[in-house]
XYZ file of C-alpha atoms in Angstrom:
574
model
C -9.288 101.268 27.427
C -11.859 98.408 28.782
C -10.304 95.437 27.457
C -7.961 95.079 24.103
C -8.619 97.299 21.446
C -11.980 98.769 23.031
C -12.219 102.721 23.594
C -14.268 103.207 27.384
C -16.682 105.766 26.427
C -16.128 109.083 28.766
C -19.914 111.049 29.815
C -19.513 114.913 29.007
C -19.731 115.622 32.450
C -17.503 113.232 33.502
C -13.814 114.487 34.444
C -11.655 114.276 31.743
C -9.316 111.225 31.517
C -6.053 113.990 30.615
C -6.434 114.735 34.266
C -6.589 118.436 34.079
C -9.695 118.507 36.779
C -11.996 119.958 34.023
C -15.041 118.285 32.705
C -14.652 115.739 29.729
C -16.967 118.307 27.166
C -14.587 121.540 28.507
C -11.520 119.637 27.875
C -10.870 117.050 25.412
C -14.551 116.270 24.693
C -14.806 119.388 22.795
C -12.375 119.150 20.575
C -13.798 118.283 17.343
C -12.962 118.152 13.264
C -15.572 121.148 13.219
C -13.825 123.118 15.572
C -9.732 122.243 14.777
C -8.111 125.258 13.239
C -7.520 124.549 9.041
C -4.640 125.777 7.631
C -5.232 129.015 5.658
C -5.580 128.514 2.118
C -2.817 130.300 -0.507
C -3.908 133.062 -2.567
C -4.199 131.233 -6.023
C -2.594 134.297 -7.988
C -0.004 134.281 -5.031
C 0.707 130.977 -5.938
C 0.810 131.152 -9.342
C 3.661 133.986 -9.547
C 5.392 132.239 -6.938
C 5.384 129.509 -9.161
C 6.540 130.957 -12.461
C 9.371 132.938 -10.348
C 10.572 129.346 -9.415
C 10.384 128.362 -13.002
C 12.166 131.545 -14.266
C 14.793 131.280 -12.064
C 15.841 127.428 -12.879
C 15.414 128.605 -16.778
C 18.014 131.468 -15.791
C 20.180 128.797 -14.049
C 20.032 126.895 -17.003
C 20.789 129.451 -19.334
C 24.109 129.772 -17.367
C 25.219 126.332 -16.282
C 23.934 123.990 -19.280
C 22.093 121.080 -19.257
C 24.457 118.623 -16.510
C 24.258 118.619 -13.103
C 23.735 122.032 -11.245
C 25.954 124.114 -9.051
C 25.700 122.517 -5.799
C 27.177 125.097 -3.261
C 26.603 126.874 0.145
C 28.093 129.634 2.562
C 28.412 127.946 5.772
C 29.699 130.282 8.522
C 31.753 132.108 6.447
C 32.542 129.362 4.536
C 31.604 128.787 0.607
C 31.257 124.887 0.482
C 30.999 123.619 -2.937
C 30.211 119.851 -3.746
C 31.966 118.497 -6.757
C 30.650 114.824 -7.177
C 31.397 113.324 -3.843
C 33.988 115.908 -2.890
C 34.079 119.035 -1.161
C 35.822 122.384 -1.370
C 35.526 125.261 1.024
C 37.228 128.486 1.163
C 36.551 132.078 2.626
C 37.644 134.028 -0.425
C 35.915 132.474 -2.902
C 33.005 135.217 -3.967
C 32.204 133.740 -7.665
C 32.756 130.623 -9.418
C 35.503 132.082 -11.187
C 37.219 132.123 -7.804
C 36.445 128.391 -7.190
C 37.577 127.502 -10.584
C 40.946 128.993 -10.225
C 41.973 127.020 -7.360
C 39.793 124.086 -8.330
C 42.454 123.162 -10.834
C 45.472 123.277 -8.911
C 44.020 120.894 -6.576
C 42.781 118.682 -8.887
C 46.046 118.424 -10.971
C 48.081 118.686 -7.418
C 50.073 121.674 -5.765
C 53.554 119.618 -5.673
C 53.363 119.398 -9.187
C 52.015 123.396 -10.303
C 55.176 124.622 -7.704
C 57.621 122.788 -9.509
C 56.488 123.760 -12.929
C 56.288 126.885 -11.767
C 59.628 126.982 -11.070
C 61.037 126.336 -14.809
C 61.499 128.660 -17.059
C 59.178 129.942 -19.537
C 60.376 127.835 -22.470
C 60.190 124.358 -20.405
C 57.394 125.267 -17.884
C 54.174 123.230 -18.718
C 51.376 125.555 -20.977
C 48.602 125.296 -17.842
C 51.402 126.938 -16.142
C 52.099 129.524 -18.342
C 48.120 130.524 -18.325
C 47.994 129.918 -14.745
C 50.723 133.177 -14.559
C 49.770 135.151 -16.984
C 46.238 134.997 -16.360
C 46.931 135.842 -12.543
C 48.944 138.974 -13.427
C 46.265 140.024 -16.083
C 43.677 139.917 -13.640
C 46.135 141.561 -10.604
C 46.169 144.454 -12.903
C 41.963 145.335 -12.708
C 42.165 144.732 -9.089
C 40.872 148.225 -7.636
C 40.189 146.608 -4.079
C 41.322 143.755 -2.540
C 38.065 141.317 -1.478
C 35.719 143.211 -3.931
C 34.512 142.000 -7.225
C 35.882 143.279 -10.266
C 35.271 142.219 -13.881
C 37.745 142.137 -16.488
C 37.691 141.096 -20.671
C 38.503 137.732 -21.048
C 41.903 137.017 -23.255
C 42.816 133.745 -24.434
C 45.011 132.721 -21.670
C 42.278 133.222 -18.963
C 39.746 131.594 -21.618
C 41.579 128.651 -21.785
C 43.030 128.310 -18.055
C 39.406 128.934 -16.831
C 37.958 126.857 -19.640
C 40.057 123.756 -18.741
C 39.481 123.687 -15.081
C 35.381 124.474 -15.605
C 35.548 121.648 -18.138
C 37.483 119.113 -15.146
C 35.171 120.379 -12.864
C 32.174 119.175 -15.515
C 34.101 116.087 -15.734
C 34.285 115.355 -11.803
C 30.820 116.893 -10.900
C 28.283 114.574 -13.677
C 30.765 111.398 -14.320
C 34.742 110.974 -13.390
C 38.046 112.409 -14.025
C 40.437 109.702 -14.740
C 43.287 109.553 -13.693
C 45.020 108.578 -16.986
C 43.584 111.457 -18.231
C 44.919 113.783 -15.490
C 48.354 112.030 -16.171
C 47.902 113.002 -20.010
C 47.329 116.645 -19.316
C 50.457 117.019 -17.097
C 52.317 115.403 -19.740
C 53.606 118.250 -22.342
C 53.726 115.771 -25.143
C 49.857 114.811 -24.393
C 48.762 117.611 -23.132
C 47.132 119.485 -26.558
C 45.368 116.191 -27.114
C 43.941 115.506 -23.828
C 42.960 119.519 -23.819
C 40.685 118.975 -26.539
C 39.404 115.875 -25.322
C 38.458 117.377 -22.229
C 36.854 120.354 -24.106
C 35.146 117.975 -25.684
C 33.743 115.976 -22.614
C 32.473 119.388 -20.890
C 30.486 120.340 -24.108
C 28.748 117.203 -24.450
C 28.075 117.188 -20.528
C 26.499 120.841 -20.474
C 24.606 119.524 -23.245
C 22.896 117.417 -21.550
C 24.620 114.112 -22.643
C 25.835 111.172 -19.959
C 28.873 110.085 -20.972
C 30.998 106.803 -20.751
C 34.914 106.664 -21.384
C 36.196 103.798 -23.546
C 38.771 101.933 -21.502
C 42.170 103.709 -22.231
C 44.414 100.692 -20.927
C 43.078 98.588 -23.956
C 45.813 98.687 -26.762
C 44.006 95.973 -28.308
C 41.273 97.434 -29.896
C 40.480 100.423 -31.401
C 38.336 101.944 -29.568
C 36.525 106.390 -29.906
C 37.046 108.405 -27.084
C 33.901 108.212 -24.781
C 30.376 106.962 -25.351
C 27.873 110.225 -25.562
C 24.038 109.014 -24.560
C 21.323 111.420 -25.142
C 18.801 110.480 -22.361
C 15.872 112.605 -24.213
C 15.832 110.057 -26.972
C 18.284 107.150 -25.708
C 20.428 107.279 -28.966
C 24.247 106.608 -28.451
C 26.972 108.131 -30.200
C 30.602 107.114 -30.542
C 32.914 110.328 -29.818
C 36.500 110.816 -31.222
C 38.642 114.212 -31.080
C 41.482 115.525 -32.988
C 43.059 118.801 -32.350
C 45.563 120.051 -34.947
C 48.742 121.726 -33.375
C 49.436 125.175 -33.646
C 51.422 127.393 -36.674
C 49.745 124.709 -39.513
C 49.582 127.256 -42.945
C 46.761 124.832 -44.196
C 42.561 124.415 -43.517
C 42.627 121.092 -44.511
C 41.573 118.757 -41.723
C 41.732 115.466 -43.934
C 44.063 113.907 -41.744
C 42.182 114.476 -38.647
C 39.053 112.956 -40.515
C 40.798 109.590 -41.615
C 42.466 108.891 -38.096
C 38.984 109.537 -36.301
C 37.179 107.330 -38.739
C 39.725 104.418 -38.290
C 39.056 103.662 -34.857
C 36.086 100.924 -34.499
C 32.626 102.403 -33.526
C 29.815 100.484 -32.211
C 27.236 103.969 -32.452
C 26.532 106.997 -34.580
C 29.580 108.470 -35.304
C 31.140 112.386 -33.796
C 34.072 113.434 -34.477
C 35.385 116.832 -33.413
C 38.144 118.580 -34.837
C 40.099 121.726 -33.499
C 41.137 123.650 -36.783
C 43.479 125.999 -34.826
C 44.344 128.705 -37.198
C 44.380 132.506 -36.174
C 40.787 134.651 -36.167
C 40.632 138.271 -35.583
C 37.663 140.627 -35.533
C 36.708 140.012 -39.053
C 34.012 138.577 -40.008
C 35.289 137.695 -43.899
C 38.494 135.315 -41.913
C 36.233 133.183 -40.207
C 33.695 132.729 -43.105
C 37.086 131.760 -44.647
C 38.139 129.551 -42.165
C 34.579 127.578 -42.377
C 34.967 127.580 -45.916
C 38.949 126.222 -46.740
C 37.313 123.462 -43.868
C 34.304 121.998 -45.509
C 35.725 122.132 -48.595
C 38.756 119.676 -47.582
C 35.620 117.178 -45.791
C 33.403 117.437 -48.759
C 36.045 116.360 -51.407
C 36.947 113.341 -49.372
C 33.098 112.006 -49.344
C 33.587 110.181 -52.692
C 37.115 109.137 -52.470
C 37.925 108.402 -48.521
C 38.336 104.953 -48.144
C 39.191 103.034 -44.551
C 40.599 99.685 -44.680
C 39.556 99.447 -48.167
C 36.142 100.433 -47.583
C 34.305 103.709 -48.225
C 34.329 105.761 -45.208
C 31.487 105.757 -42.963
C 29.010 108.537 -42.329
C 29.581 110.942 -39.152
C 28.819 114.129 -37.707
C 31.767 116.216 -38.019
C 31.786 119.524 -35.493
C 35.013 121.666 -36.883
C 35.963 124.075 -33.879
C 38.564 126.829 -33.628
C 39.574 128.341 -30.138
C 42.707 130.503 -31.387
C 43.897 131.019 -27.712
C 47.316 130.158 -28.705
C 47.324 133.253 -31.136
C 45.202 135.820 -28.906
C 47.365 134.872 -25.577
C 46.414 138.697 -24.715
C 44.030 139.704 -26.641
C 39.714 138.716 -26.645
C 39.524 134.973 -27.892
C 37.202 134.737 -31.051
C 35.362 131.234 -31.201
C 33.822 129.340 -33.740
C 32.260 126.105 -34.818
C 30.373 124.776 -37.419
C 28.497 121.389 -37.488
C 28.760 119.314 -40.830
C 27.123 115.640 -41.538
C 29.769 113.923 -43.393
C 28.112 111.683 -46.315
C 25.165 112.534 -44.537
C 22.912 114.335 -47.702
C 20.358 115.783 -45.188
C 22.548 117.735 -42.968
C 24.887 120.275 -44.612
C 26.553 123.025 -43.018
C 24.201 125.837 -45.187
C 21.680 124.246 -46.423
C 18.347 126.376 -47.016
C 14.849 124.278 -46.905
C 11.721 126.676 -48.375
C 9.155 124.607 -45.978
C 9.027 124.826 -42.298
C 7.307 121.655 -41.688
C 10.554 120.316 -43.457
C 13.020 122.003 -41.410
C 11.136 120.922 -38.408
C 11.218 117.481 -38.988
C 14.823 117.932 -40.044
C 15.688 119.385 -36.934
C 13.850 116.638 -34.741
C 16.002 114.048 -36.893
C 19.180 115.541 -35.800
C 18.446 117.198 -32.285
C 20.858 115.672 -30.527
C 23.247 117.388 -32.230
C 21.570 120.647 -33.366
C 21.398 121.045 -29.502
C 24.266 120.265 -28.557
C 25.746 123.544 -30.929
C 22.783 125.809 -29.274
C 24.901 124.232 -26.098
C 28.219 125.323 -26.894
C 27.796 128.397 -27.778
C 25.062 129.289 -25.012
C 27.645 127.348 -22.440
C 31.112 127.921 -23.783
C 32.567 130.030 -20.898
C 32.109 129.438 -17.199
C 29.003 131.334 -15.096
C 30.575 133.731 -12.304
C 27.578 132.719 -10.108
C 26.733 129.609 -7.860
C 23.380 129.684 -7.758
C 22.332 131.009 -11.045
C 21.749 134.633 -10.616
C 22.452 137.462 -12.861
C 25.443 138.632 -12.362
C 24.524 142.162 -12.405
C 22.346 141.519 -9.546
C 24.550 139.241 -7.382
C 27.196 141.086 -7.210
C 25.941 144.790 -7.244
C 27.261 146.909 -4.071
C 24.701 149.434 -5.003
C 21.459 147.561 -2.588
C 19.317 150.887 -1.938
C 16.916 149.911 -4.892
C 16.055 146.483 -4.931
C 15.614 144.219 -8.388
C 11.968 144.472 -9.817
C 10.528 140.971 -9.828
C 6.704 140.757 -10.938
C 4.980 139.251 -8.282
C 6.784 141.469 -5.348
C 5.401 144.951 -3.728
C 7.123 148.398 -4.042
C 6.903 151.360 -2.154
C 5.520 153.689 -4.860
C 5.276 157.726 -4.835
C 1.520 158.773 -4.079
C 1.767 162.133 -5.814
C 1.360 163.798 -2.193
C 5.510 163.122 -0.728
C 4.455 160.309 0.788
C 4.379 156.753 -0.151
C 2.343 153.737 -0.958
C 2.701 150.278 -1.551
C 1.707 148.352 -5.169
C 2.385 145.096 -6.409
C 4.028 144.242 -9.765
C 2.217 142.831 -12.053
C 3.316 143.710 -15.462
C 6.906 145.561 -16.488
C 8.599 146.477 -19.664
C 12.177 147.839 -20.275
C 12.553 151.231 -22.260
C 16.383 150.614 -23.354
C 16.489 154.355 -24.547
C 14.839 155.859 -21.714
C 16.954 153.576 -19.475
C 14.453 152.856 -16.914
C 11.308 150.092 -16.641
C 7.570 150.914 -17.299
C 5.642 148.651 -14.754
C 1.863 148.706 -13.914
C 1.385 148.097 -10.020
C -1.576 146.577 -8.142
C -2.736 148.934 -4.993
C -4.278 147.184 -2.023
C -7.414 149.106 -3.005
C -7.266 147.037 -6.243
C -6.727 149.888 -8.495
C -3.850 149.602 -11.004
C -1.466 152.598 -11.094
C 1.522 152.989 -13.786
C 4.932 153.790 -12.862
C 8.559 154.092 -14.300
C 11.536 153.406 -12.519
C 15.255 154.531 -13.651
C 17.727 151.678 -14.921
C 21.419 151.428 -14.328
C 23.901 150.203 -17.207
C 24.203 147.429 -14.934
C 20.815 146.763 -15.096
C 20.536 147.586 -19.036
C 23.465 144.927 -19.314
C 21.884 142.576 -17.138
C 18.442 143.141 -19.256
C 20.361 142.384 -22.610
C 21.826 139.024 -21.360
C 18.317 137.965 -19.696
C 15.443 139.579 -21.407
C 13.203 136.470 -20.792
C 13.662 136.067 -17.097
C 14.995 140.178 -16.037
C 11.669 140.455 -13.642
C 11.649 137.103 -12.228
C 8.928 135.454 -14.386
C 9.529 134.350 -17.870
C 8.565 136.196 -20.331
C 9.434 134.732 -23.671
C 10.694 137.959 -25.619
C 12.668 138.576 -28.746
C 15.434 140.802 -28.260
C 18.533 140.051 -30.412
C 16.994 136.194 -30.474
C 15.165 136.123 -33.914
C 17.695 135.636 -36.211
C 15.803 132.957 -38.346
C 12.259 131.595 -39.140
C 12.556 128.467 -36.866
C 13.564 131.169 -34.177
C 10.455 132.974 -34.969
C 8.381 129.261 -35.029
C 9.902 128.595 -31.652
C 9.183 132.105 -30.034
C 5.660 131.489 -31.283
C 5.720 128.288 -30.129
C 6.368 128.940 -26.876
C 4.106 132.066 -26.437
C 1.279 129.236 -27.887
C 2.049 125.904 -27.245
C 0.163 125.426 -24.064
C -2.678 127.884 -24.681
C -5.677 125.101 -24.523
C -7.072 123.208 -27.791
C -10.775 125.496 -27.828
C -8.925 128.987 -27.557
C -6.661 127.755 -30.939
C -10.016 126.171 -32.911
C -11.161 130.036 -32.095
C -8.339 131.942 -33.544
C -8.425 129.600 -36.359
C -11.763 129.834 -37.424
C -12.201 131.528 -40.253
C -8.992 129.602 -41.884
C -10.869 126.995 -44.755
C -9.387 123.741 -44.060
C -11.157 124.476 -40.511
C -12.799 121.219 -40.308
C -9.626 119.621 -41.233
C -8.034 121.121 -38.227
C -10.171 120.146 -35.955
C -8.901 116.335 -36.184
C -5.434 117.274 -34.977
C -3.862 117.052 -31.740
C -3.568 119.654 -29.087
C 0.133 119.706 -29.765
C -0.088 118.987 -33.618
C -2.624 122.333 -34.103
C -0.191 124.647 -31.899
C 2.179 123.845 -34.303
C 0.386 124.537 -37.598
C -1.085 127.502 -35.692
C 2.904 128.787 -35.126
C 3.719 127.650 -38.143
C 1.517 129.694 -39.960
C 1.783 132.806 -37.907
C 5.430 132.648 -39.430
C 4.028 132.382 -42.655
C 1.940 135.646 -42.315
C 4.948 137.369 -40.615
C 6.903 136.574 -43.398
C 4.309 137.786 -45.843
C 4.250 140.965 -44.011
C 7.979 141.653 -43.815
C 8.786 140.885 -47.039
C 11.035 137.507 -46.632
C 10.814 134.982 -49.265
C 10.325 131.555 -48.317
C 13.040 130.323 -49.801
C 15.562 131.854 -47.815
C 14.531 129.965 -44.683
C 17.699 128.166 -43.031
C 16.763 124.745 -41.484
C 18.850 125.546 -38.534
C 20.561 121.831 -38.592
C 24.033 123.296 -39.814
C 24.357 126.629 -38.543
C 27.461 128.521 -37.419
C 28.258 128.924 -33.842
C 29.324 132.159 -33.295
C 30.913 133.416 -30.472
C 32.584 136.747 -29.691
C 34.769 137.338 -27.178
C 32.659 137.519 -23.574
C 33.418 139.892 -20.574
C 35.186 137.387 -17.871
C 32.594 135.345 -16.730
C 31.231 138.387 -16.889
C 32.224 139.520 -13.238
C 35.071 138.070 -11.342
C 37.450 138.357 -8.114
C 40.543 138.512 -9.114
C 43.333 137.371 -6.251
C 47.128 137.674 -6.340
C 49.310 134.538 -6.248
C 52.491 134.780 -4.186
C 54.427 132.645 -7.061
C 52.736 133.951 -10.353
C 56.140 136.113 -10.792
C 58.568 132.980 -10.463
């Protein structure tokens, strides 16, 4: 530099300053920003399916874990670390959530405390105690090979065991377990109550909600439960549960009702209620379960007064989780969603107009998605990291999962092979194999199938939208309604661009009318009709359309997370 701040210009033929003896325009000097190396530029379709694998996959993850905070976990040499909040867990045996879970509880509710219940009988020994055995000799019993996956139905016990500790570990990972509430749960007098409250406090969580607990120490006021926030819209709601005990002859959940709607409320009301009443495989008990319940909330709208006044309006979400009468047997769930002294949301209400449903629905979507949630998220995933099962755990790795975007070695007629990219791919249930069309390098596209395994056919049923990496909106077992038909159109359309819509709509006559509406206001009339025309063509009437904002949550009894390791416990016999 000659002087502060001023560059010394170097002659081309000078040597150059670096000091490698080599003339300034050999060395440095010709270096320019013509002649610097640029980064090579991605293939734009390369990108693209990168892209929508990325997408498919968190949809997948989703699909699994619910709405809260993701599975944050690792193998570290040899180690699977999981993070829970600001703690973290490590063993070497744990191969699926399920694993995790298991011991996840006992150190959370303390290992003093399980040996010493364990070490009661039967008839004093805490419930979580009594799961915690039986479910580890149920699961002994499929073990075929120690270390090695094996999957297993799912009774009530291991429902509820498993159920509790992934609803702590909700609890723990997105806000805090307290420790009153740990207290109540080790308490047998408590312990139904604070069960239900901290089923409660997992669905909301995996539904997306933040929650706040009330402050349990204060015996002065009457207080709700927790404080649910949707963040989508910012509306709060005050939360209350009531769980019935066991063995009751009646439906009638009046009681339950009254003490939730005493305590003070400074939201929206939700109250949940546990029916508990036994369910088997018939369909005709639980529509008369639902039934003897809404009947015993809608003959109280009138009359129910609190404190002398007429009771307030609330949402009212009526669950039964019979695991206390299917100990060893698959757990049938329900639940059913009902807006007490609320006119526009009743459980079975039918609407003949989409638009009305639809605006119905956006009215209510904090809780018409938080039912979607419960019984989409109602048992724990067996994964960490979101993948199907089927796939994860597979010991079967000579023929690798088709994901569009990838390349395959392909047969070229001749016993030899060549290579083609995946670029489209279909499942043929009854043929049991997929139909895919495959790029070659020489650009030609070539068709080939490829043979399924009923691994592969049960993976396919439980992810048809995401089964080759990309997502693929598709309707298998999912259209069960009209709104479910709007919303698969809806999402095949929604984003195709303003022009392409004017031009399927042409030729409809209020075509100028159209033309005024918004990108996102013409998808929807565009979807809406499409319904309209499907329905025409089918043969539904109109007005048999369900609005979807009081439907029943069905859910049969799952396969065990649907794959999990099952390890034997020195003490389960004690």
């Amino acid at each position: 530099m000659n002087g502060f701040g001023k560059k010394q210009k170097v002659g081309r033929n000078a040597p150059c300053p670096c000091g490698s003896g080599k003339k300034f325009k050999k060395c440095h000097g010709g270096v320019t920003a013509q002649s610097s190396p640029k980064p090579p530029t991605p293939d734009p379709e390369a990108l693209k399916t990168k892209l929508e694998q990325i997408a498919a996959f968190q949809k997948q993850r989703q699909q699994q874990q619910g709405f809260g905070k993701s599975i944050v976990s690792t193998v570290f040499q040899g180690y699977r670390i999981v993070a829970v909040g600001s703690k973290l867990f490590h063993s070497q045996t744990w191969k699926t959530f399920h694993d995790f879970l298991y011991d996840y509880i006992k150190m959370l509710l303390g290992s003093d405390w399980g040996n010493a219940e364990l070490k009661k009988s039967r008839e004093e020994r805490h419930p979580i105690l009594n799961w915690y055995h039986d479910a580890t000799v149920y699961m002994n019993a499929f073990i075929k090979e120690r270390g090695k996956v094996h999957d297993a139905p799912a009774t009530g016990v291991v429902s509820a065991y498993l159920g509790l500790a992934y609803d702590l570990y909700s609890l723990e990972h997105n806000a805090k377990v307290q420790s009153i509430l740990l207290n109540r749960l080790k308490n047998r007098k408590q312990f139904y109550g604070a069960f239900y409250e901290t089923y409660m406090a997992g669905a909301l969580i995996r539904a997306g909600f933040d929650i706040e607990f009330e402050d349990e120490t204060d015996s002065i006021t009457s207080h709700c439960e927790l404080t649910a926030t949707f963040p989508k819209t910012g509306n709060k709601f005050s939360v209350e549960a009531k769980m019935r005990l066991p063995d009751k002859s009646s439906l009638d959940v009046g009681n339950q009702l009254y003490e939730a709607l005493k305590k003070d409320a400074k939201h929206t009301r939700l109250i949940f209620i546990e029916v508990n009443v036994p369910d088997d495989a018939d369909d005709r008990r639980t529509v008369e379960v639902l039934g003897g319940v809404l009947k015993s909330l809608r003959t109280r709208e009138e009359k129910l007064t609190i404190k002398g006044l007429p009771a307030p309006p609330a949402y009212v979400i009526v669950t039964n989780n019979p695991y206390h009468y299917s100990q060893n047997t698959p757990c049938k769930r329900c639940a059913l969603v009902e807006g007490f002294k609320m006119p526009d949301f009743k459980f079975g209400d039918k609407y003949s107009d989409i638009r009305a449903a639809l605006k119905l629905r956006e009215k209510h979507q904090e809780i018409t998605g938080l039912m979607k949630s419960m019984a989409a998220h109602g048992f724990p995933p067996s994964t960490f990291d979101g993948e199907i099962p089927e796939f994860a755990f597979s010991e079967d790795k000579s023929q690798g999962r088709l994901i569009i975007g990838n390349k395959y070695g392909l047969p070229d007629g001749k016993g030899g092979e060549i290579v083609g990219e995946l670029q489209h791919a279909v499942v043929m249930e009854k043929e049991k194999s997929a139909f895919g069309v495959y790029k070659l390098s020489d650009g030609k596209q070539e068709m080939f199938s490829c043979p399924l395994t009923d691994e592969e056919l049960a993976a396919y049923r439980k992810y048809p939208d995401t089964f080759f990496g990309v997502d693929k909106p598709h309707t298998r077992g999912g259209i069960t309604d009209p709104l479910d038909l709007y919303d698969w159109f809806f999402n095949c359309y929604g984003q195709t661009p303003k022009e392409r819509l004017l031009e399927l709509m042409k030729n409809y006559p209020d075509y100028q009318y159209l033309q005024t509406l918004s990108h996102e206001e013409l998808a929807s009339v565009y979807c809406e009709r499409l319904v309209y025309a499907t329905l025409q063509r089918t043969g539904v009437p109109k007005d048999r359309m369900s609005a979807l904002v009081a439907e029943v949550v069905k859910e049969t009894a799952k396969p065990l997370a649907d794959k999990l390791t099952a390890k034997p416990e020195a003490n389960a016999n004690t």
